[in-house]
Short mmCIF file of C-alpha atoms and ligand atoms in Angstrom, two decimals:
data_model
loop_
_atom_site.label_atom_id
_atom_site.label_comp_id
_atom_site.label_asym_id
_atom_site.label_seq_id
_atom_site.Cartn_x
_atom_site.Cartn_y
_atom_site.Cartn_z
CA UNK D 150 4.16 -10.48 24.08
CA UNK D 151 3.52 -10.79 20.36
CA UNK D 152 1.07 -8.67 18.36
CA UNK D 153 -1.07 -9.94 15.50
CA UNK D 154 -3.41 -8.76 12.78
CA UNK D 155 -6.79 -9.88 14.11
CA UNK D 156 -8.97 -8.67 11.23
CA UNK D 157 -8.50 -7.19 7.78
CA UNK D 158 -10.76 -5.51 5.20
CA UNK D 159 -10.51 -3.21 2.21
CA UNK D 160 -12.45 -0.81 0.05
CA UNK D 161 -11.96 0.23 -3.55
CA UNK D 162 -14.22 2.68 -5.40
CA UNK D 163 -16.76 0.97 -7.66
CA UNK D 164 -15.93 2.69 -10.94
CA UNK D 165 -13.43 0.84 -13.15
CA UNK D 166 -11.16 2.70 -15.55
CA UNK D 167 -9.62 0.27 -18.08
CA UNK D 168 -6.37 1.07 -19.88
CA UNK D 169 -8.39 2.02 -22.96
CA UNK D 170 -9.91 4.95 -20.99
CA UNK D 171 -6.60 6.81 -21.38
CA UNK D 172 -6.21 6.22 -25.09
CA UNK D 173 -8.13 9.27 -26.27
CA UNK D 174 -6.58 11.51 -23.60
CA UNK D 175 -2.82 10.83 -23.89
CA UNK D 176 -0.49 9.01 -26.25
CA UNK D 177 -0.58 5.53 -24.75
CA UNK D 178 -2.10 2.14 -25.39
CA UNK D 179 -3.32 -0.91 -23.52
CA UNK D 180 -0.41 -3.06 -24.75
CA UNK D 181 2.28 -0.68 -23.39
CA UNK D 182 0.62 -0.40 -20.00
CA UNK D 183 0.01 -4.15 -19.68
CA UNK D 184 3.43 -5.32 -20.77
CA UNK D 185 5.45 -2.68 -18.88
CA UNK D 186 3.46 -2.78 -15.64
CA UNK D 187 0.93 -5.63 -15.51
CA UNK D 188 -1.97 -3.18 -15.08
CA UNK D 189 -5.24 -3.71 -16.97
CA UNK D 190 -7.56 -1.41 -15.02
CA UNK D 191 -7.74 0.70 -11.86
CA UNK D 192 -10.45 2.38 -9.75
CA UNK D 193 -10.76 6.13 -9.31
CA UNK D 194 -13.10 8.09 -7.10
CA UNK D 195 -13.46 11.74 -8.01
CA UNK D 196 -15.52 12.53 -4.93
CA UNK D 197 -14.61 12.68 -1.24
CA UNK D 198 -11.21 12.26 0.41
CA UNK D 199 -9.01 9.35 1.36
CA UNK D 200 -10.86 8.91 4.67
CA UNK D 201 -13.99 8.10 2.63
CA UNK D 202 -12.08 5.15 1.16
CA UNK D 203 -10.87 4.08 4.61
CA UNK D 204 -14.17 4.37 6.47
CA UNK D 205 -15.91 1.30 4.95
CA UNK D 206 -12.78 -0.82 5.51
CA UNK D 207 -12.43 0.41 9.11
CA UNK D 208 -16.10 -0.38 9.86
CA UNK D 209 -15.78 -3.86 8.39
CA UNK D 210 -12.63 -4.62 10.37
CA UNK D 211 -14.46 -3.84 13.62
CA UNK D 212 -17.56 -5.79 12.56
CA UNK D 213 -15.45 -8.87 11.79
CA UNK D 214 -14.15 -8.77 15.40
CA UNK D 215 -17.53 -7.96 16.94
CA UNK D 216 -16.16 -4.69 18.32
CA UNK D 217 -17.51 -1.14 18.31
CA UNK D 218 -15.56 2.00 17.32
CA UNK D 219 -15.33 2.86 21.02
CA UNK D 220 -13.06 -0.19 21.52
CA UNK D 221 -10.25 1.35 19.43
CA UNK D 222 -7.34 2.86 21.40
CA UNK D 223 -5.39 4.40 18.53
CA UNK D 224 -5.85 5.08 14.81
CA UNK D 225 -2.86 5.21 12.48
CA UNK D 226 -3.65 6.53 9.02
CA UNK D 227 -0.94 5.68 6.50
CA UNK D 228 -1.27 7.89 3.44
CA UNK D 229 0.34 10.59 1.33
CA UNK D 230 -3.01 11.91 0.15
CA UNK D 231 -4.60 12.98 3.43
CA UNK D 232 -7.96 14.77 3.25
CA UNK D 233 -6.24 18.02 4.26
CA UNK D 234 -2.73 19.14 5.28
CA UNK D 235 -4.25 19.48 8.75
CA UNK D 236 -6.01 18.34 10.84
CA UNK D 237 -4.75 14.80 10.47
CA UNK D 238 -6.79 12.32 8.50
CA UNK D 239 -6.66 10.17 11.66
CA UNK D 240 -8.68 12.86 13.46
CA UNK D 241 -11.13 13.13 10.56
CA UNK D 242 -11.54 9.35 10.40
CA UNK D 243 -11.97 9.15 14.18
CA UNK D 244 -14.94 11.53 13.96
CA UNK D 245 -16.51 9.76 10.96
CA UNK D 246 -16.10 6.38 12.64
CA UNK D 247 -17.16 7.60 16.08
CA UNK D 248 -14.04 6.14 17.69
CA UNK D 249 -14.09 8.74 20.42
CA UNK D 250 -11.77 6.85 22.80
CA UNK D 251 -8.95 6.74 20.25
CA UNK D 252 -6.02 9.06 19.75
CA UNK D 253 -4.11 8.84 16.51
CA UNK D 254 -1.86 10.26 13.86
CA UNK D 255 -0.96 10.19 10.18
CA UNK D 256 2.09 8.39 8.87
CA UNK D 257 3.60 9.36 5.52
CA UNK D 258 5.82 6.63 4.11
CA UNK D 259 4.22 6.42 0.64
CA UNK D 260 4.16 2.84 -0.68
CA UNK D 261 5.77 1.54 2.53
CA UNK D 262 3.12 3.24 4.65
CA UNK D 263 1.36 0.02 5.60
CA UNK D 264 4.58 -1.72 6.66
CA UNK D 265 5.70 1.25 8.74
CA UNK D 266 2.21 1.58 10.25
CA UNK D 267 1.90 -2.12 11.04
CA UNK D 268 5.21 -2.19 12.90
CA UNK D 269 4.37 1.02 14.77
CA UNK D 270 1.03 -0.53 15.81
CA UNK D 271 2.52 -3.88 16.79
CA UNK D 272 5.22 -2.20 18.86
CA UNK D 273 2.55 -0.21 20.70
CA UNK D 274 0.56 -3.37 21.42
CA UNK D 275 3.63 -5.36 22.45
CA UNK D 276 4.72 -2.63 24.87
CA UNK D 277 1.26 -2.40 26.43
CA UNK D 278 0.83 1.23 25.30
CA UNK D 279 -2.35 0.27 23.43
CA UNK D 280 -4.65 -2.73 23.31
CA UNK D 281 -6.27 -2.23 19.92
CA UNK D 282 -4.71 -0.20 17.13
CA UNK D 283 -6.60 0.41 13.91
CA UNK D 284 -4.23 0.81 10.96
CA UNK D 285 -5.92 2.35 7.92
CA UNK D 286 -3.70 2.52 4.87
CA UNK D 287 -4.46 3.80 1.42
CA UNK D 288 -4.34 6.60 -1.08
CA UNK D 289 -6.58 8.60 -3.32
CA UNK D 290 -3.93 8.91 -6.02
CA UNK D 291 -6.41 10.45 -8.46
CA UNK D 292 -6.15 13.63 -6.36
CA UNK D 293 -2.44 14.07 -7.24
CA UNK D 294 -2.26 12.58 -10.74
CA UNK D 295 -1.51 14.69 -13.78
CA UNK D 296 -3.85 13.19 -16.35
CA UNK D 297 -1.77 14.76 -19.12
CA UNK D 298 1.44 12.95 -18.01
CA UNK D 299 1.51 9.48 -19.54
CA UNK D 300 4.59 8.49 -17.53
CA UNK D 301 2.63 8.53 -14.27
CA UNK D 302 -1.15 8.77 -14.66
CA UNK D 303 -1.62 5.24 -16.00
CA UNK D 304 0.24 3.67 -13.09
CA UNK D 305 -1.89 4.53 -10.08
CA UNK D 306 -5.35 3.96 -8.62
CA UNK D 307 -7.46 4.71 -5.54
CA UNK D 308 -8.09 2.28 -2.68
CA UNK D 309 -7.53 1.51 0.97
CA UNK D 310 -7.29 -1.31 3.46
CA UNK D 311 -7.56 -1.58 7.23
CA UNK D 312 -6.32 -3.99 9.85
CA UNK D 313 -6.82 -4.28 13.58
CA UNK D 314 -3.67 -5.04 15.58
CA UNK D 315 -4.07 -6.68 19.00
CA UNK D 316 -2.20 -9.00 21.29
CA UNK D 317 -1.85 -12.43 19.70
CA UNK D 318 -3.87 -15.07 21.54
CA UNK D 319 -1.33 -17.71 20.41
CA UNK D 320 2.21 -16.48 20.95
CA UNK D 321 3.58 -18.71 18.20
CA UNK D 322 1.51 -16.67 15.70
CA UNK D 323 1.50 -12.99 14.75
CA UNK D 324 4.02 -10.43 13.57
CA UNK D 325 7.36 -12.23 13.86
CA UNK D 326 10.05 -10.05 12.31
CA UNK D 327 10.59 -6.92 10.26
CA UNK D 328 13.22 -5.07 8.28
CA UNK D 329 12.37 -1.45 7.56
CA UNK D 330 14.68 0.80 5.59
CA UNK D 331 14.85 4.40 4.37
CA UNK D 332 17.21 6.35 2.13
CA UNK D 333 16.44 10.06 1.73
CA UNK D 334 18.67 10.20 -1.34
CA UNK D 335 15.65 8.88 -3.24
CA UNK D 336 13.82 12.23 -3.07
CA UNK D 337 14.80 13.54 -6.53
CA UNK D 338 13.32 10.51 -8.26
CA UNK D 339 9.84 10.39 -6.73
CA UNK D 340 8.11 13.38 -5.14
CA UNK D 341 5.45 16.07 -5.32
CA UNK D 342 7.17 19.36 -6.10
CA UNK D 343 4.85 21.87 -4.46
CA UNK D 344 2.19 22.13 -1.79
CA UNK D 345 4.39 21.65 1.28
CA UNK D 346 6.26 24.23 3.37
CA UNK D 347 9.25 24.17 1.01
CA UNK D 348 7.16 25.35 -1.90
CA UNK D 349 3.71 26.52 -0.79
CA UNK D 350 0.94 26.67 -3.36
CA UNK D 351 0.93 29.74 -5.60
CA UNK D 352 -0.65 30.55 -8.94
CA UNK D 353 2.75 29.74 -10.43
CA UNK D 354 3.04 26.28 -8.84
CA UNK D 355 -0.45 25.44 -10.05
CA UNK D 356 0.25 26.76 -13.56
CA UNK D 357 3.48 24.70 -13.65
CA UNK D 358 1.57 21.56 -12.65
CA UNK D 359 3.79 21.09 -9.59
CA UNK D 360 1.11 19.55 -7.37
CA UNK D 361 1.19 16.18 -9.07
CA UNK D 362 3.23 12.99 -8.71
CA UNK D 363 6.66 13.35 -10.29
CA UNK D 364 8.55 10.12 -10.97
CA UNK D 365 11.72 9.24 -12.81
CA UNK D 366 10.48 5.73 -13.53
CA UNK D 367 13.67 3.93 -14.51
CA UNK D 368 15.70 5.16 -11.51
CA UNK D 369 12.94 4.12 -9.13
CA UNK D 370 12.58 0.81 -10.94
CA UNK D 371 16.26 -0.08 -10.50
CA UNK D 372 16.26 0.79 -6.79
CA UNK D 373 12.93 -0.99 -6.23
CA UNK D 374 14.04 -4.26 -7.83
CA UNK D 375 17.13 -4.38 -5.64
CA UNK D 376 15.58 -2.95 -2.45
CA UNK D 377 12.46 -5.09 -2.30
CA UNK D 378 14.25 -8.30 -3.31
CA UNK D 379 17.12 -7.74 -0.84
CA UNK D 380 14.95 -7.31 2.26
CA UNK D 381 12.57 -10.11 1.26
CA UNK D 382 15.48 -12.50 0.91
CA UNK D 383 17.16 -11.25 4.09
CA UNK D 384 14.06 -11.74 6.25
CA UNK D 385 13.81 -15.35 5.11
CA UNK D 386 17.49 -16.01 5.64
CA UNK D 387 17.68 -14.61 9.15
CA UNK D 388 14.62 -16.62 10.20
CA UNK D 389 16.07 -19.84 8.78
CA UNK D 390 13.37 -20.09 6.09
CA UNK D 391 13.44 -20.80 2.37
CA UNK D 392 10.86 -20.13 -0.32
CA UNK D 393 9.37 -23.57 0.40
CA UNK D 394 8.39 -22.45 3.90
CA UNK D 395 6.48 -19.39 2.66
CA UNK D 396 2.75 -19.68 1.93
CA UNK D 397 2.35 -16.21 0.43
CA UNK D 398 4.40 -13.22 -0.64
CA UNK D 399 2.17 -10.14 -0.49
CA UNK D 400 4.21 -7.48 -2.29
CA UNK D 401 3.59 -3.82 -3.03
CA UNK D 402 1.90 -3.63 -6.43
CA UNK D 403 3.84 -1.05 -8.44
CA UNK D 404 5.05 -3.16 -11.33
CA UNK D 405 4.69 -6.87 -12.09
CA UNK D 406 8.35 -6.98 -13.14
CA UNK D 407 9.46 -5.77 -9.68
CA UNK D 408 7.21 -8.37 -8.04
CA UNK D 409 8.63 -11.14 -10.26
CA UNK D 410 12.22 -10.15 -9.42
CA UNK D 411 11.42 -10.33 -5.70
CA UNK D 412 9.73 -13.72 -6.04
CA UNK D 413 12.71 -15.07 -8.00
CA UNK D 414 15.17 -13.92 -5.36
CA UNK D 415 13.08 -15.65 -2.67
CA UNK D 416 12.84 -18.84 -4.70
CA UNK D 417 9.04 -18.63 -4.83
CA UNK D 418 6.78 -20.14 -7.45
CA UNK D 419 4.19 -17.71 -8.86
CA UNK D 420 1.26 -19.53 -7.21
CA UNK D 421 2.55 -18.19 -3.87
CA UNK D 422 2.66 -14.55 -4.98
CA UNK D 423 -0.39 -12.35 -4.46
CA UNK D 424 -0.92 -10.19 -7.54
CA UNK D 425 -3.85 -7.83 -8.09
CA UNK D 426 -2.04 -4.98 -9.86
CA UNK D 427 -3.97 -5.97 -13.00
CA UNK D 428 -7.24 -4.85 -11.35
CA UNK D 429 -6.24 -1.91 -9.15
CA UNK D 430 -2.93 -0.47 -10.39
CA UNK D 431 -0.70 1.07 -7.74
CA UNK D 432 -2.81 2.34 -4.83
CA UNK D 433 0.41 3.37 -2.98
CA UNK D 434 -0.20 2.75 0.77
CA UNK D 435 -3.27 0.69 -0.15
CA UNK D 436 -1.72 -2.13 -2.16
CA UNK D 437 -0.59 -4.48 0.62
CA UNK D 438 -3.64 -4.31 2.93
CA UNK D 439 -5.96 -4.63 -0.09
CA UNK D 440 -4.04 -7.70 -1.28
CA UNK D 441 -3.99 -9.20 2.21
CA UNK D 442 -7.71 -8.57 2.60
CA UNK D 443 -8.52 -10.25 -0.73
CA UNK D 444 -6.44 -13.30 0.22
CA UNK D 445 -8.24 -13.54 3.56
CA UNK D 446 -11.68 -12.98 1.99
CA UNK D 447 -10.98 -15.74 -0.56
CA UNK D 448 -9.92 -18.09 2.29
CA UNK D 449 -6.45 -18.53 0.85
CA UNK D 450 -4.69 -17.80 4.15
CA UNK D 451 -4.51 -20.55 6.75
CA UNK D 452 -3.69 -20.18 10.42
CA UNK D 453 0.07 -20.68 10.86
CA UNK D 454 0.95 -19.73 7.27
CA UNK D 455 4.22 -17.84 6.83
CA UNK D 456 3.37 -14.63 4.99
CA UNK D 457 5.95 -12.10 3.80
CA UNK D 458 4.89 -8.52 3.13
CA UNK D 459 7.31 -6.43 1.04
CA UNK D 460 7.33 -2.85 -0.21
CA UNK D 461 9.34 -0.14 -1.93
CA UNK D 462 8.36 3.48 -2.45
CA UNK D 463 9.03 7.20 -2.24
CA UNK D 464 11.66 8.40 0.18
CA UNK D 465 13.03 5.93 -0.64
CA UNK D 466 11.33 3.72 1.94
CA UNK D 467 11.22 -0.05 1.80
CA UNK D 468 10.92 -3.13 3.93
CA UNK D 469 9.71 -6.64 4.60
CA UNK D 470 7.63 -8.14 7.41
CA UNK D 471 7.30 -11.81 8.33
CA UNK D 472 3.90 -12.80 9.73
CA UNK D 473 2.70 -16.17 10.97
CA UNK D 474 -0.97 -15.80 10.04
CA UNK D 475 -3.29 -15.94 13.04
CA UNK D 476 -6.86 -15.57 11.76
CA UNK D 477 -9.04 -18.62 11.10
CA UNK D 478 -9.95 -18.94 7.42
O1 LIG F 875 5.18 2.66 -6.10
C1 LIG F 875 6.17 3.61 -5.99
C2 LIG F 875 7.44 3.14 -6.56
N1 LIG F 875 7.34 3.18 -7.99
C3 LIG F 875 7.77 2.16 -8.72
O2 LIG F 875 8.19 1.16 -8.21
C4 LIG F 875 7.75 2.33 -10.21
C5 LIG F 875 9.08 1.94 -10.81
N2 LIG F 875 9.17 2.19 -12.25
C6 LIG F 875 8.46 1.48 -13.15
O3 LIG F 875 7.65 0.65 -12.81
C7 LIG F 875 8.76 1.69 -14.61
O4 LIG F 875 9.95 2.45 -14.75
C8 LIG F 875 7.62 2.41 -15.39
C9 LIG F 875 6.43 1.47 -15.53
C10 LIG F 875 7.21 3.67 -14.66
C11 LIG F 875 8.10 2.77 -16.80
O5 LIG F 875 8.54 1.61 -17.48
P1 LIG F 875 9.96 1.60 -18.19
O6 LIG F 875 10.10 0.27 -18.82
O7 LIG F 875 11.00 2.01 -17.19
O8 LIG F 875 9.75 2.69 -19.31
P2 LIG F 875 10.55 4.03 -19.53
O9 LIG F 875 10.22 5.05 -18.51
O10 LIG F 875 11.99 3.72 -19.80
O11 LIG F 875 9.93 4.51 -20.92
C12 LIG F 875 10.09 3.72 -22.13
C13 LIG F 875 9.36 4.42 -23.24
C14 LIG F 875 9.71 5.89 -23.35
O12 LIG F 875 9.72 6.25 -24.71
P3 LIG F 875 11.12 6.36 -25.50
O13 LIG F 875 11.91 7.39 -24.76
O14 LIG F 875 11.74 4.98 -25.40
O15 LIG F 875 10.70 6.74 -26.86
C15 LIG F 875 8.55 6.57 -22.68
O16 LIG F 875 8.35 7.89 -23.15
O17 LIG F 875 7.95 4.37 -23.01
C16 LIG F 875 7.41 5.68 -23.10
N3 LIG F 875 6.24 5.77 -22.22
C17 LIG F 875 5.00 5.39 -22.60
N4 LIG F 875 4.53 4.92 -23.78
C18 LIG F 875 3.23 4.63 -23.84
C19 LIG F 875 6.19 6.18 -20.94
N5 LIG F 875 4.93 6.09 -20.47
C20 LIG F 875 4.18 5.60 -21.49
C21 LIG F 875 2.81 5.30 -21.63
N6 LIG F 875 2.38 4.81 -22.80
N7 LIG F 875 1.93 5.44 -20.61
#
């Protein structure tokens, strides 16, 4: 039995912060940010938690399918910026949504969160362990950004997406294949220094600004270019596909240069690559479901289309998923 995404939606906060917003706060400029990353603006929400970003997307996903929150069997929240350390954001979202028949859990795979969550959900559906799994994936990066650190604060944004995963009504469509990878040797290059059990919060950790995103950009960049391109190429090759057979690449939006390298390796022309980094920056676990949702909303996905999702992020974690799109446009 094959599982499929049966509806998709997203939510981004309404307030736009253009690159110029940073110019009187840190030593940066619009040209540097645009040419090095592809970002022009991002959305931040300085109120509420990540579940407040996920709730509108979760409600819309259910509405699209004509279902109620009580129809959900399991909620997977993919995030690294949960509302609290505990209880899980899945439990908080369950209450806000009123999905009282669902169990659920949080999944922390940073930028690969959606890919990990989608495969977890599809495996549950395929095994018969659950009928309907709600995957909510996103981050409120503004809550862990150091707005005095120009190397990181300009890169990220807030936003979330949600999908419903159910049994595919047409077994030729749905989630066809996946390659998921992890290499814990990536920890030194991308992490949050304090706040966990290794280094609990103290006055000192706060004074040292250790509760923010730390990234060694160039090291991550090199690994990301290779990692994301490798798995995206491999998933095509082992399914006997070429770039010509792919309707859309929906990549993690961390840097336009990483996206371009992946598209080149797959032999894809740019009109088949979903890019919205210019408008939202890097929303971490949010980028791929937001991009997928925008494609669906704009009726650019057709039933039967081959869609490749690809990611790379902290851990390191990375992967690619091949989907044969199953929702009518
Ligand atoms: O989503 C999670 C995974 N993350 C990623 O995939 C991100 C991967 N890394 C990247 O995308 C890139 O490495 C960055 C966009 C983060 C940085 O671009 P880069 O081309 O690797 O720049 P760099 O770090 O080598 O810095 C080049 C210069 C440095 O100045 P010097 O040493 O050459 O004088 C930086 O200090 O740019 C400087 N710089 C800035 N200048 C203006 C760094 N940040 C800024 C800034 N504005 N915001």
